[in-house]
């Protein structure tokens, strides 16, 4: 049976998962496209599958919908052909390499930082409560599936920094100066990255041990937040 | 007089500049928001100003429009309050540090690469004909105004590489391996970055002298294109 009505209760339920509020309430999110769904399946996170391809079968509850319903559920201009309803990923204990994001708003930046964090062996992203939701479809897409390979903890980052063991060197960036990132050396490290427009908030910066900077020409005031985060993680990884 | 009709000839003319085809034909583009307009004014590129603020005056032809017209012209969800009609930036001769983009599609990536290129002293971006237009509003916005500080040449990059003086070391990335970027040393350098999905095309890669790679964990297949480009430019800049 193919679902064709936007008044169908299931369709309304899935549709609500496009909003953070309902994702939080239901502890679920939607994942679009086959290559990302595959990653979610590997992690046993998929509860239900929604597809326009009525020849598909999975060892999971599967719902067939028409193109109209799919375009309601998909976040893309050219709709996905398959969507998985997934359980949110469980937060794990953090280890030695943390990146802390203070009010990151751009979904592309968060997804890109996830990707770079996996590439450069950071184990955990600590996401401030006021940052963009990691289950935003654009975040998922720009993470290229790496959201399944990185631990993300969403929390009050001020309390987090206050309670973080002193064996962690807490660093953040400053455009005006600071220590060259290449001179930083610590087994345990927490790198704090600020908001795209306003940078790291003063209160958060005051909880850090050191300011670091990336040498650049004077013509450019600052780098894109995901680029700055990635270069710093790259430098920490390369030691 | 405030323009309120979408049938106004000026409005129709400006509206067409939202499309690359007409930007190319008229050699003009639109720039939104005061801080970006300011950069364009410094470069003497602004021909006309369109604004909803009828108290503004400029030493240029200025047109007052209502919110409805502004929302037609602006590319943003929350419309700009001021738009400049600008002449396109003239291409200049390139110097010693070039970044060549092979079919870059994401406007955010192009803007971000412009910003990093200025930060890390690359003088020219050579943009393949099939790449996203540098005057796309999202490119302009994510460049944070740096499009005015970087020379961009749009051309056939295969011919460009073929005709490039042999004093330039031509390098590109390969996920499977290559030389560590830190070992690369050349006064004149052309760094080639590939498409977001498919990487550098075989034909373009075959025109390069060397493959370089960035060491990363095996969990992550590749970095975001703007991040990879930025880390490589950063390494070249830091020598």
Short mmCIF file of C-alpha atoms in Angstrom, two decimals:
data_model
loop_
_atom_site.label_atom_id
_atom_site.label_comp_id
_atom_site.label_asym_id
_atom_site.label_seq_id
_atom_site.Cartn_x
_atom_site.Cartn_y
_atom_site.Cartn_z
CA UNK A 1 0.00 0.00 0.00
CA UNK A 2 1.34 3.41 -0.95
CA UNK A 3 0.65 6.33 1.36
CA UNK A 4 -0.58 9.28 -0.70
CA UNK A 5 -2.33 11.52 1.84
CA UNK A 6 -0.60 14.26 3.76
CA UNK A 7 -3.28 13.77 6.44
CA UNK A 8 -2.04 10.27 7.17
CA UNK A 9 -1.05 10.11 10.85
CA UNK A 10 2.35 8.58 10.09
CA UNK A 11 3.11 11.31 7.55
CA UNK A 12 2.18 14.00 10.04
CA UNK A 13 4.35 12.35 12.67
CA UNK A 14 7.37 12.10 10.37
CA UNK A 15 6.82 15.65 9.15
CA UNK A 16 7.10 16.97 12.68
CA UNK A 17 10.60 15.46 12.90
CA UNK A 18 11.74 18.22 10.57
CA UNK A 19 11.64 20.46 13.65
CA UNK A 20 14.20 20.29 16.45
CA UNK A 21 11.48 20.49 19.09
CA UNK A 22 9.90 17.21 17.95
CA UNK A 23 13.22 15.53 17.29
CA UNK A 24 14.11 16.24 20.91
CA UNK A 25 10.72 15.12 22.18
CA UNK A 26 10.70 11.84 20.25
CA UNK A 27 14.47 11.23 20.37
CA UNK A 28 14.31 10.56 16.63
CA UNK A 29 15.57 12.19 13.46
CA UNK A 30 15.27 11.70 9.70
CA UNK A 31 18.14 10.69 7.49
CA UNK A 32 17.87 11.14 3.72
CA UNK A 33 19.51 9.33 0.81
CA UNK A 34 20.87 5.84 0.51
CA UNK A 35 24.55 6.47 1.33
CA UNK A 36 23.71 8.18 4.63
CA UNK A 37 21.01 5.62 5.46
CA UNK A 38 23.62 2.89 5.00
CA UNK A 39 25.78 4.46 7.72
CA UNK A 40 22.79 4.68 10.06
CA UNK A 41 21.92 1.02 9.38
CA UNK A 42 25.46 -0.05 10.27
CA UNK A 43 24.98 1.64 13.64
CA UNK A 44 21.56 -0.02 14.18
CA UNK A 45 19.86 3.35 14.53
CA UNK A 46 17.15 2.95 11.92
CA UNK A 47 13.61 2.24 13.17
CA UNK A 48 11.55 2.69 10.01
CA UNK A 49 12.16 3.28 6.33
CA UNK A 50 10.12 5.52 4.04
CA UNK A 51 10.62 5.20 0.30
CA UNK A 52 9.11 5.98 -3.08
CA UNK A 53 10.60 2.76 -4.47
CA UNK A 54 7.95 0.11 -3.83
CA UNK A 55 10.23 -2.71 -4.90
CA UNK A 56 12.57 -2.15 -1.98
CA UNK A 57 12.53 -4.51 0.97
CA UNK A 58 14.40 -4.22 4.26
CA UNK A 59 14.43 -6.24 7.45
CA UNK A 60 12.68 -3.26 9.08
CA UNK A 61 9.22 -1.68 8.96
CA UNK A 62 9.02 -0.07 5.54
CA UNK A 63 6.49 2.47 4.28
CA UNK A 64 5.88 3.26 0.63
CA UNK A 65 4.90 6.82 -0.22
CA UNK A 66 4.33 8.77 -3.42
CA UNK A 67 6.50 11.63 -4.66
CA UNK A 68 4.23 14.26 -3.13
CA UNK A 69 4.61 12.82 0.38
CA UNK A 70 8.35 12.39 -0.12
CA UNK A 71 8.72 16.03 -1.12
CA UNK A 72 6.92 17.01 2.10
CA UNK A 73 9.38 15.00 4.19
CA UNK A 74 12.60 15.63 2.31
CA UNK A 75 14.64 18.75 3.03
CA UNK A 76 16.14 18.85 -0.44
CA UNK A 77 15.00 20.68 -3.56
CA UNK A 78 15.34 17.44 -5.49
CA UNK A 79 13.65 15.12 -3.00
CA UNK A 80 15.34 12.11 -1.54
CA UNK A 81 14.01 8.73 -2.69
CA UNK A 82 14.52 7.11 0.68
CA UNK A 83 14.38 8.38 4.25
CA UNK A 84 15.19 6.54 7.46
CA UNK A 85 13.58 7.34 10.79
CA UNK A 86 16.46 6.99 13.21
CA UNK A 87 17.02 6.94 16.90
CA UNK A 88 19.34 9.71 18.04
CA UNK A 89 22.94 8.71 18.69
CA UNK A 90 23.79 8.14 22.35
CA UNK A 91 26.30 10.50 23.92
CA UNK A 92 29.44 8.73 25.13
CA UNK A 93 32.16 9.67 27.61
CA UNK A 94 34.74 11.98 26.08
CA UNK A 95 38.40 11.12 25.80
CA UNK A 96 41.52 13.24 25.15
CA UNK A 97 40.77 15.48 22.19
CA UNK A 98 37.76 17.73 22.44
CA UNK A 99 36.46 20.50 20.27
CA UNK A 100 34.02 22.81 22.00
CA UNK A 101 31.67 24.89 19.85
CA UNK A 102 30.33 28.13 21.31
CA UNK A 103 27.13 29.07 19.50
CA UNK A 104 27.89 27.73 16.03
CA UNK A 105 24.91 28.64 13.84
CA UNK A 106 25.67 27.57 10.30
CA UNK A 107 24.65 23.95 9.67
CA UNK A 108 27.29 23.59 6.95
CA UNK A 109 29.96 24.64 9.41
CA UNK A 110 28.89 22.10 12.02
CA UNK A 111 28.78 19.26 9.47
CA UNK A 112 32.18 20.28 8.10
CA UNK A 113 33.67 20.41 11.61
CA UNK A 114 32.33 16.88 12.28
CA UNK A 115 34.05 15.66 9.14
CA UNK A 116 37.37 17.32 10.04
CA UNK A 117 37.15 16.13 13.65
CA UNK A 118 36.98 12.51 12.46
CA UNK A 119 39.80 13.15 9.97
CA UNK A 120 42.05 14.61 12.64
CA UNK A 121 41.27 12.22 15.45
CA UNK A 122 39.26 14.43 17.77
CA UNK A 123 36.96 12.11 19.68
CA UNK A 124 34.26 14.49 20.90
CA UNK A 125 32.45 17.66 19.86
CA UNK A 126 30.99 19.56 22.80
CA UNK A 127 28.15 21.62 21.35
CA UNK A 128 26.74 24.59 23.26
CA UNK A 129 22.99 24.52 23.89
CA UNK A 130 22.53 27.56 21.65
CA UNK A 131 24.30 26.00 18.65
CA UNK A 132 22.52 24.60 15.60
CA UNK A 133 21.01 21.13 16.10
CA UNK A 134 23.31 18.31 14.97
CA UNK A 135 20.26 16.54 13.50
CA UNK A 136 19.40 19.45 11.21
CA UNK A 137 19.28 17.88 7.70
CA UNK A 138 21.93 20.29 6.37
CA UNK A 139 24.29 19.37 9.20
CA UNK A 140 23.82 15.68 8.46
CA UNK A 141 24.41 16.20 4.76
CA UNK A 142 27.52 18.32 5.12
CA UNK A 143 28.94 15.87 7.67
CA UNK A 144 28.99 13.29 4.82
CA UNK A 145 27.86 10.67 7.32
CA UNK A 146 30.64 11.49 9.79
CA UNK A 147 28.07 12.35 12.46
CA UNK A 148 27.95 8.59 13.08
CA UNK A 149 31.69 8.49 13.72
CA UNK A 150 32.02 11.31 16.22
CA UNK A 151 30.75 11.64 19.76
CA UNK A 152 28.68 14.81 20.23
CA UNK A 153 27.73 16.10 23.67
CA UNK A 154 25.20 18.94 23.77
CA UNK A 155 25.49 20.83 27.00
CA UNK A 156 26.12 24.11 28.81
CA UNK A 157 29.71 24.68 27.74
CA UNK A 158 30.49 27.10 30.58
CA UNK A 159 29.73 24.43 33.19
CA UNK A 160 31.51 21.89 31.04
CA UNK A 161 34.69 23.99 30.92
CA UNK A 162 34.42 24.77 34.62
CA UNK A 163 34.24 21.09 35.48
CA UNK A 164 36.84 19.89 33.01
CA UNK A 165 39.85 18.21 34.63
CA UNK A 166 42.90 20.48 34.76
CA UNK A 167 44.92 17.91 32.80
CA UNK A 168 43.16 19.27 29.71
CA UNK A 169 44.80 22.29 28.11
CA UNK A 170 41.93 24.60 27.18
CA UNK A 171 42.71 26.80 24.20
CA UNK A 172 40.77 29.21 22.05
CA UNK A 173 41.49 31.53 19.17
CA UNK A 174 42.05 35.23 19.13
CA UNK A 175 42.41 37.28 15.96
CA UNK A 176 44.58 39.82 17.75
CA UNK A 177 47.31 37.41 18.72
CA UNK A 178 48.26 34.57 21.00
CA UNK A 179 50.58 31.62 20.87
CA UNK A 180 51.36 29.95 17.56
CA UNK A 181 49.29 26.73 17.43
CA UNK A 182 52.43 24.82 16.40
CA UNK A 183 53.93 25.49 19.81
CA UNK A 184 51.00 23.96 21.67
CA UNK A 185 51.70 20.54 23.09
CA UNK A 186 49.40 18.66 25.43
CA UNK A 187 48.15 15.07 25.62
CA UNK A 188 44.73 16.24 26.61
CA UNK A 189 43.29 19.19 24.81
CA UNK A 190 40.05 21.14 24.55
CA UNK A 191 39.87 23.51 21.59
CA UNK A 192 37.14 26.16 21.79
CA UNK A 193 35.71 27.66 18.58
CA UNK A 194 33.38 30.66 18.61
CA UNK A 195 30.33 31.89 16.76
CA UNK A 196 30.64 32.79 13.06
CA UNK A 197 29.94 36.48 13.59
CA UNK A 198 30.94 37.34 17.11
CA UNK A 199 33.63 34.77 17.91
CA UNK A 200 34.05 33.17 21.31
CA UNK A 201 32.06 34.88 24.05
CA UNK A 202 34.15 36.70 26.66
CA UNK A 203 32.91 34.50 29.46
CA UNK A 204 33.86 31.32 27.61
CA UNK A 205 37.25 32.75 26.57
CA UNK A 206 37.97 33.59 30.22
CA UNK A 207 37.62 29.89 31.08
CA UNK A 208 40.44 28.96 28.69
CA UNK A 209 44.12 28.57 29.60
CA UNK A 210 45.65 29.96 26.44
CA UNK A 211 44.91 31.98 23.35
CA UNK A 212 46.24 30.67 20.07
CA UNK A 213 46.30 32.24 16.67
CA UNK A 214 46.82 31.32 13.07
CA UNK A 215 49.22 33.55 11.21
CA UNK A 216 47.57 35.22 8.25
CA UNK A 217 47.79 38.37 6.15
CA UNK A 218 46.33 41.60 7.48
CA UNK A 219 43.97 41.90 4.55
CA UNK A 220 41.75 39.16 5.91
CA UNK A 221 40.15 39.73 9.30
CA UNK A 222 39.20 36.17 10.04
CA UNK A 223 38.70 32.74 8.55
CA UNK A 224 35.46 30.83 8.17
CA UNK A 225 34.76 29.11 11.54
CA UNK A 226 34.89 25.58 10.10
CA UNK A 227 38.16 26.37 8.32
CA UNK A 228 39.75 27.80 11.49
CA UNK A 229 38.56 24.79 13.50
CA UNK A 230 39.87 22.38 10.86
CA UNK A 231 43.31 23.97 10.58
CA UNK A 232 43.69 23.94 14.37
CA UNK A 233 42.63 20.28 14.61
CA UNK A 234 44.96 19.46 11.73
CA UNK A 235 47.86 21.10 13.57
CA UNK A 236 47.06 19.27 16.82
CA UNK A 237 46.82 15.96 14.93
CA UNK A 238 50.12 16.55 13.15
CA UNK A 239 51.72 17.40 16.50
CA UNK B 1 9.66 58.79 -5.17
CA UNK B 2 9.42 55.24 -3.92
CA UNK B 3 9.20 52.44 -6.47
CA UNK B 4 6.41 50.06 -5.49
CA UNK B 5 5.59 48.21 -8.71
CA UNK B 6 7.27 44.98 -9.73
CA UNK B 7 6.45 45.97 -13.32
CA UNK B 8 8.74 48.96 -13.12
CA UNK B 9 11.40 48.61 -15.83
CA UNK B 10 14.26 49.27 -13.42
CA UNK B 11 12.95 46.60 -11.03
CA UNK B 12 12.68 44.08 -13.85
CA UNK B 13 16.20 44.94 -14.98
CA UNK B 14 17.69 44.55 -11.49
CA UNK B 15 15.72 41.34 -10.93
CA UNK B 16 17.31 39.76 -13.97
CA UNK B 17 20.74 40.30 -12.37
CA UNK B 18 19.84 37.50 -9.97
CA UNK B 19 20.66 35.17 -12.87
CA UNK B 20 24.21 34.47 -14.05
CA UNK B 21 23.16 34.80 -17.69
CA UNK B 22 22.14 38.45 -17.24
CA UNK B 23 25.05 39.25 -14.93
CA UNK B 24 27.36 38.08 -17.72
CA UNK B 25 25.42 39.97 -20.39
CA UNK B 26 25.32 43.27 -18.47
CA UNK B 27 28.68 42.86 -16.73
CA UNK B 28 26.92 43.79 -13.49
CA UNK B 29 26.02 42.10 -10.21
CA UNK B 30 24.08 42.92 -7.06
CA UNK B 31 25.66 43.30 -3.67
CA UNK B 32 23.51 43.18 -0.54
CA UNK B 33 23.95 44.72 2.91
CA UNK B 34 25.84 47.72 4.09
CA UNK B 35 29.14 46.12 5.10
CA UNK B 36 29.59 44.47 1.69
CA UNK B 37 28.42 47.56 -0.16
CA UNK B 38 31.07 49.53 1.69
CA UNK B 39 33.78 47.29 0.26
CA UNK B 40 32.36 47.70 -3.25
CA UNK B 41 32.25 51.50 -2.82
CA UNK B 42 35.93 51.53 -1.83
CA UNK B 43 36.71 49.81 -5.12
CA UNK B 44 34.55 52.27 -7.11
CA UNK B 45 32.43 49.45 -8.49
CA UNK B 46 28.99 50.72 -7.48
CA UNK B 47 26.82 52.22 -10.24
CA UNK B 48 23.44 52.54 -8.51
CA UNK B 49 22.02 52.07 -5.05
CA UNK B 50 18.63 50.58 -4.18
CA UNK B 51 17.32 51.02 -0.66
CA UNK B 52 14.22 50.89 1.52
CA UNK B 53 15.63 53.71 3.66
CA UNK B 54 14.39 56.91 2.00
CA UNK B 55 16.52 59.09 4.24
CA UNK B 56 19.75 57.75 2.78
CA UNK B 57 21.77 59.83 0.35
CA UNK B 58 24.84 58.86 -1.64
CA UNK B 59 26.92 60.56 -4.28
CA UNK B 60 25.48 58.06 -6.75
CA UNK B 61 22.11 57.43 -8.43
CA UNK B 62 19.88 56.16 -5.62
CA UNK B 63 16.49 54.46 -5.94
CA UNK B 64 14.02 54.11 -3.10
CA UNK B 65 11.87 50.99 -3.09
CA UNK B 66 9.34 49.49 -0.70
CA UNK B 67 9.81 46.24 1.25
CA UNK B 68 7.97 44.18 -1.37
CA UNK B 69 10.37 45.23 -4.15
CA UNK B 70 13.36 44.71 -1.87
CA UNK B 71 12.24 41.18 -1.07
CA UNK B 72 12.04 40.48 -4.83
CA UNK B 73 15.62 41.64 -5.31
CA UNK B 74 17.25 40.32 -2.17
CA UNK B 75 18.50 36.73 -2.03
CA UNK B 76 18.04 36.50 1.72
CA UNK B 77 15.12 35.23 3.77
CA UNK B 78 15.31 38.40 5.82
CA UNK B 79 15.70 40.90 3.00
CA UNK B 80 18.60 43.27 2.75
CA UNK B 81 17.79 46.96 3.34
CA UNK B 82 20.28 48.15 0.77
CA UNK B 83 21.55 46.72 -2.50
CA UNK B 84 24.26 48.05 -4.78
CA UNK B 85 24.31 47.49 -8.52
CA UNK B 86 27.99 46.92 -9.23
CA UNK B 87 30.24 46.55 -12.17
CA UNK B 88 32.02 43.20 -12.23
CA UNK B 89 35.60 43.18 -10.98
CA UNK B 90 38.23 43.27 -13.74
CA UNK B 91 40.48 40.24 -14.06
CA UNK B 92 44.16 41.04 -13.47
CA UNK B 93 47.36 39.26 -14.40
CA UNK B 94 48.20 36.47 -11.97
CA UNK B 95 51.34 36.38 -9.90
CA UNK B 96 53.08 33.56 -7.98
CA UNK B 97 50.46 31.79 -5.89
CA UNK B 98 47.48 30.40 -7.72
CA UNK B 99 44.62 28.20 -6.63
CA UNK B 100 42.81 26.51 -9.49
CA UNK B 101 39.27 25.26 -8.89
CA UNK B 102 38.02 22.38 -11.04
CA UNK B 103 34.22 22.42 -11.07
CA UNK B 104 33.53 23.75 -7.58
CA UNK B 105 29.74 23.79 -7.19
CA UNK B 106 28.95 24.87 -3.64
CA UNK B 107 28.73 28.67 -3.33
CA UNK B 108 29.71 28.50 0.35
CA UNK B 109 32.87 26.63 -0.59
CA UNK B 110 33.88 29.20 -3.20
CA UNK B 111 33.29 32.11 -0.81
CA UNK B 112 35.21 30.34 1.94
CA UNK B 113 38.13 29.62 -0.41
CA UNK B 114 38.24 33.31 -1.41
CA UNK B 115 38.49 34.25 2.24
CA UNK B 116 41.26 31.73 2.95
CA UNK B 117 43.13 32.69 -0.23
CA UNK B 118 43.36 36.30 0.98
CA UNK B 119 44.34 35.12 4.47
CA UNK B 120 47.15 32.95 3.12
CA UNK B 121 48.47 35.27 0.45
CA UNK B 122 47.33 33.51 -2.70
CA UNK B 123 46.94 36.18 -5.33
CA UNK B 124 44.63 34.53 -7.85
CA UNK B 125 41.80 32.02 -8.04
CA UNK B 126 41.50 30.37 -11.44
CA UNK B 127 37.90 29.21 -11.69
CA UNK B 128 36.87 26.59 -14.24
CA UNK B 129 34.06 27.59 -16.59
CA UNK B 130 31.79 24.93 -15.07
CA UNK B 131 32.24 26.18 -11.49
CA UNK B 132 29.64 28.20 -9.59
CA UNK B 133 29.52 31.90 -10.52
CA UNK B 134 31.63 34.10 -8.23
CA UNK B 135 28.82 36.69 -8.29
CA UNK B 136 26.25 34.26 -6.91
CA UNK B 137 24.86 36.04 -3.79
CA UNK B 138 25.80 33.12 -1.53
CA UNK B 139 29.38 33.21 -2.78
CA UNK B 140 29.59 36.94 -2.10
CA UNK B 141 28.14 36.53 1.38
CA UNK B 142 30.38 33.65 2.42
CA UNK B 143 33.43 35.48 1.05
CA UNK B 144 32.78 38.14 3.73
CA UNK B 145 33.72 40.78 1.18
CA UNK B 146 37.02 39.11 0.31
CA UNK B 147 35.94 38.78 -3.33
CA UNK B 148 37.11 42.39 -3.65
CA UNK B 149 40.59 41.44 -2.40
CA UNK B 150 41.33 38.49 -4.62
CA UNK B 151 41.89 38.25 -8.35
CA UNK B 152 39.56 35.71 -9.98
CA UNK B 153 40.09 34.48 -13.52
CA UNK B 154 37.29 32.40 -15.04
CA UNK B 155 38.61 30.27 -17.85
CA UNK B 156 39.16 26.84 -19.35
CA UNK B 157 41.49 25.42 -16.71
CA UNK B 158 42.91 22.70 -18.98
CA UNK B 159 44.21 25.29 -21.46
CA UNK B 160 45.33 27.42 -18.54
CA UNK B 161 47.38 24.58 -17.04
CA UNK B 162 48.73 23.64 -20.43
CA UNK B 163 49.95 27.17 -21.04
CA UNK B 164 51.25 27.83 -17.54
CA UNK B 165 54.98 28.55 -17.40
CA UNK B 166 57.00 25.56 -16.19
CA UNK B 167 58.42 27.65 -13.34
CA UNK B 168 55.10 27.02 -11.56
CA UNK B 169 54.92 23.79 -9.60
CA UNK B 170 51.46 22.38 -10.32
CA UNK B 171 50.11 20.26 -7.50
CA UNK B 172 46.82 18.59 -6.72
CA UNK B 173 45.44 16.33 -4.01
CA UNK B 174 44.92 12.62 -3.97
CA UNK B 175 43.17 10.77 -1.18
CA UNK B 176 45.19 7.62 -1.87
CA UNK B 177 48.57 9.20 -1.25
CA UNK B 178 51.18 11.54 -2.57
CA UNK B 179 53.83 13.79 -1.13
CA UNK B 180 53.32 15.42 2.25
CA UNK B 181 52.37 19.06 1.60
CA UNK B 182 54.99 20.15 4.15
CA UNK B 183 57.72 18.89 1.83
CA UNK B 184 56.56 21.01 -1.09
CA UNK B 185 58.71 24.01 -1.76
CA UNK B 186 58.41 26.29 -4.78
CA UNK B 187 58.40 30.03 -5.32
CA UNK B 188 55.69 29.74 -7.91
CA UNK B 189 52.86 27.39 -7.22
CA UNK B 190 49.51 26.38 -8.70
CA UNK B 191 47.33 24.33 -6.35
CA UNK B 192 44.45 22.48 -8.04
CA UNK B 193 41.32 21.61 -6.01
CA UNK B 194 38.62 19.32 -7.38
CA UNK B 195 34.85 19.06 -7.32
CA UNK B 196 33.08 18.35 -4.01
CA UNK B 197 31.79 14.95 -5.06
CA UNK B 198 34.12 13.62 -7.72
CA UNK B 199 37.42 15.34 -6.92
CA UNK B 200 39.82 16.55 -9.59
CA UNK B 201 39.04 15.22 -13.06
CA UNK B 202 41.58 12.75 -14.46
CA UNK B 203 42.46 15.01 -17.34
CA UNK B 204 43.19 17.96 -15.05
CA UNK B 205 45.15 15.76 -12.61
CA UNK B 206 47.30 14.53 -15.50
CA UNK B 207 48.37 18.12 -16.16
CA UNK B 208 49.83 18.45 -12.65
CA UNK B 209 53.43 17.81 -11.65
CA UNK B 210 52.83 16.29 -8.25
CA UNK B 211 50.19 14.73 -6.04
CA UNK B 212 50.07 15.87 -2.44
CA UNK B 213 48.06 14.59 0.43
CA UNK B 214 47.01 15.57 3.89
CA UNK B 215 47.54 12.92 6.53
CA UNK B 216 44.29 11.96 8.22
CA UNK B 217 42.64 9.00 9.93
CA UNK B 218 41.23 6.18 7.83
CA UNK B 219 37.75 6.70 9.23
CA UNK B 220 37.29 9.84 7.16
CA UNK B 221 37.44 9.46 3.39
CA UNK B 222 37.92 13.09 2.54
CA UNK B 223 37.67 16.63 3.83
CA UNK B 224 35.27 19.33 2.73
CA UNK B 225 36.75 20.94 -0.42
CA UNK B 226 37.09 24.41 1.14
CA UNK B 227 38.76 22.92 4.22
CA UNK B 228 41.24 20.92 2.13
CA UNK B 229 42.00 23.99 -0.01
CA UNK B 230 42.44 26.15 3.09
CA UNK B 231 44.78 23.74 4.90
CA UNK B 232 46.93 23.42 1.77
CA UNK B 233 47.10 27.20 1.29
CA UNK B 234 47.89 27.59 4.99
CA UNK B 235 50.77 25.13 4.66
CA UNK B 236 52.13 26.88 1.57
CA UNK B 237 51.88 30.24 3.34
CA UNK B 238 53.65 28.96 6.44
CA UNK B 239 56.34 27.50 4.21
#
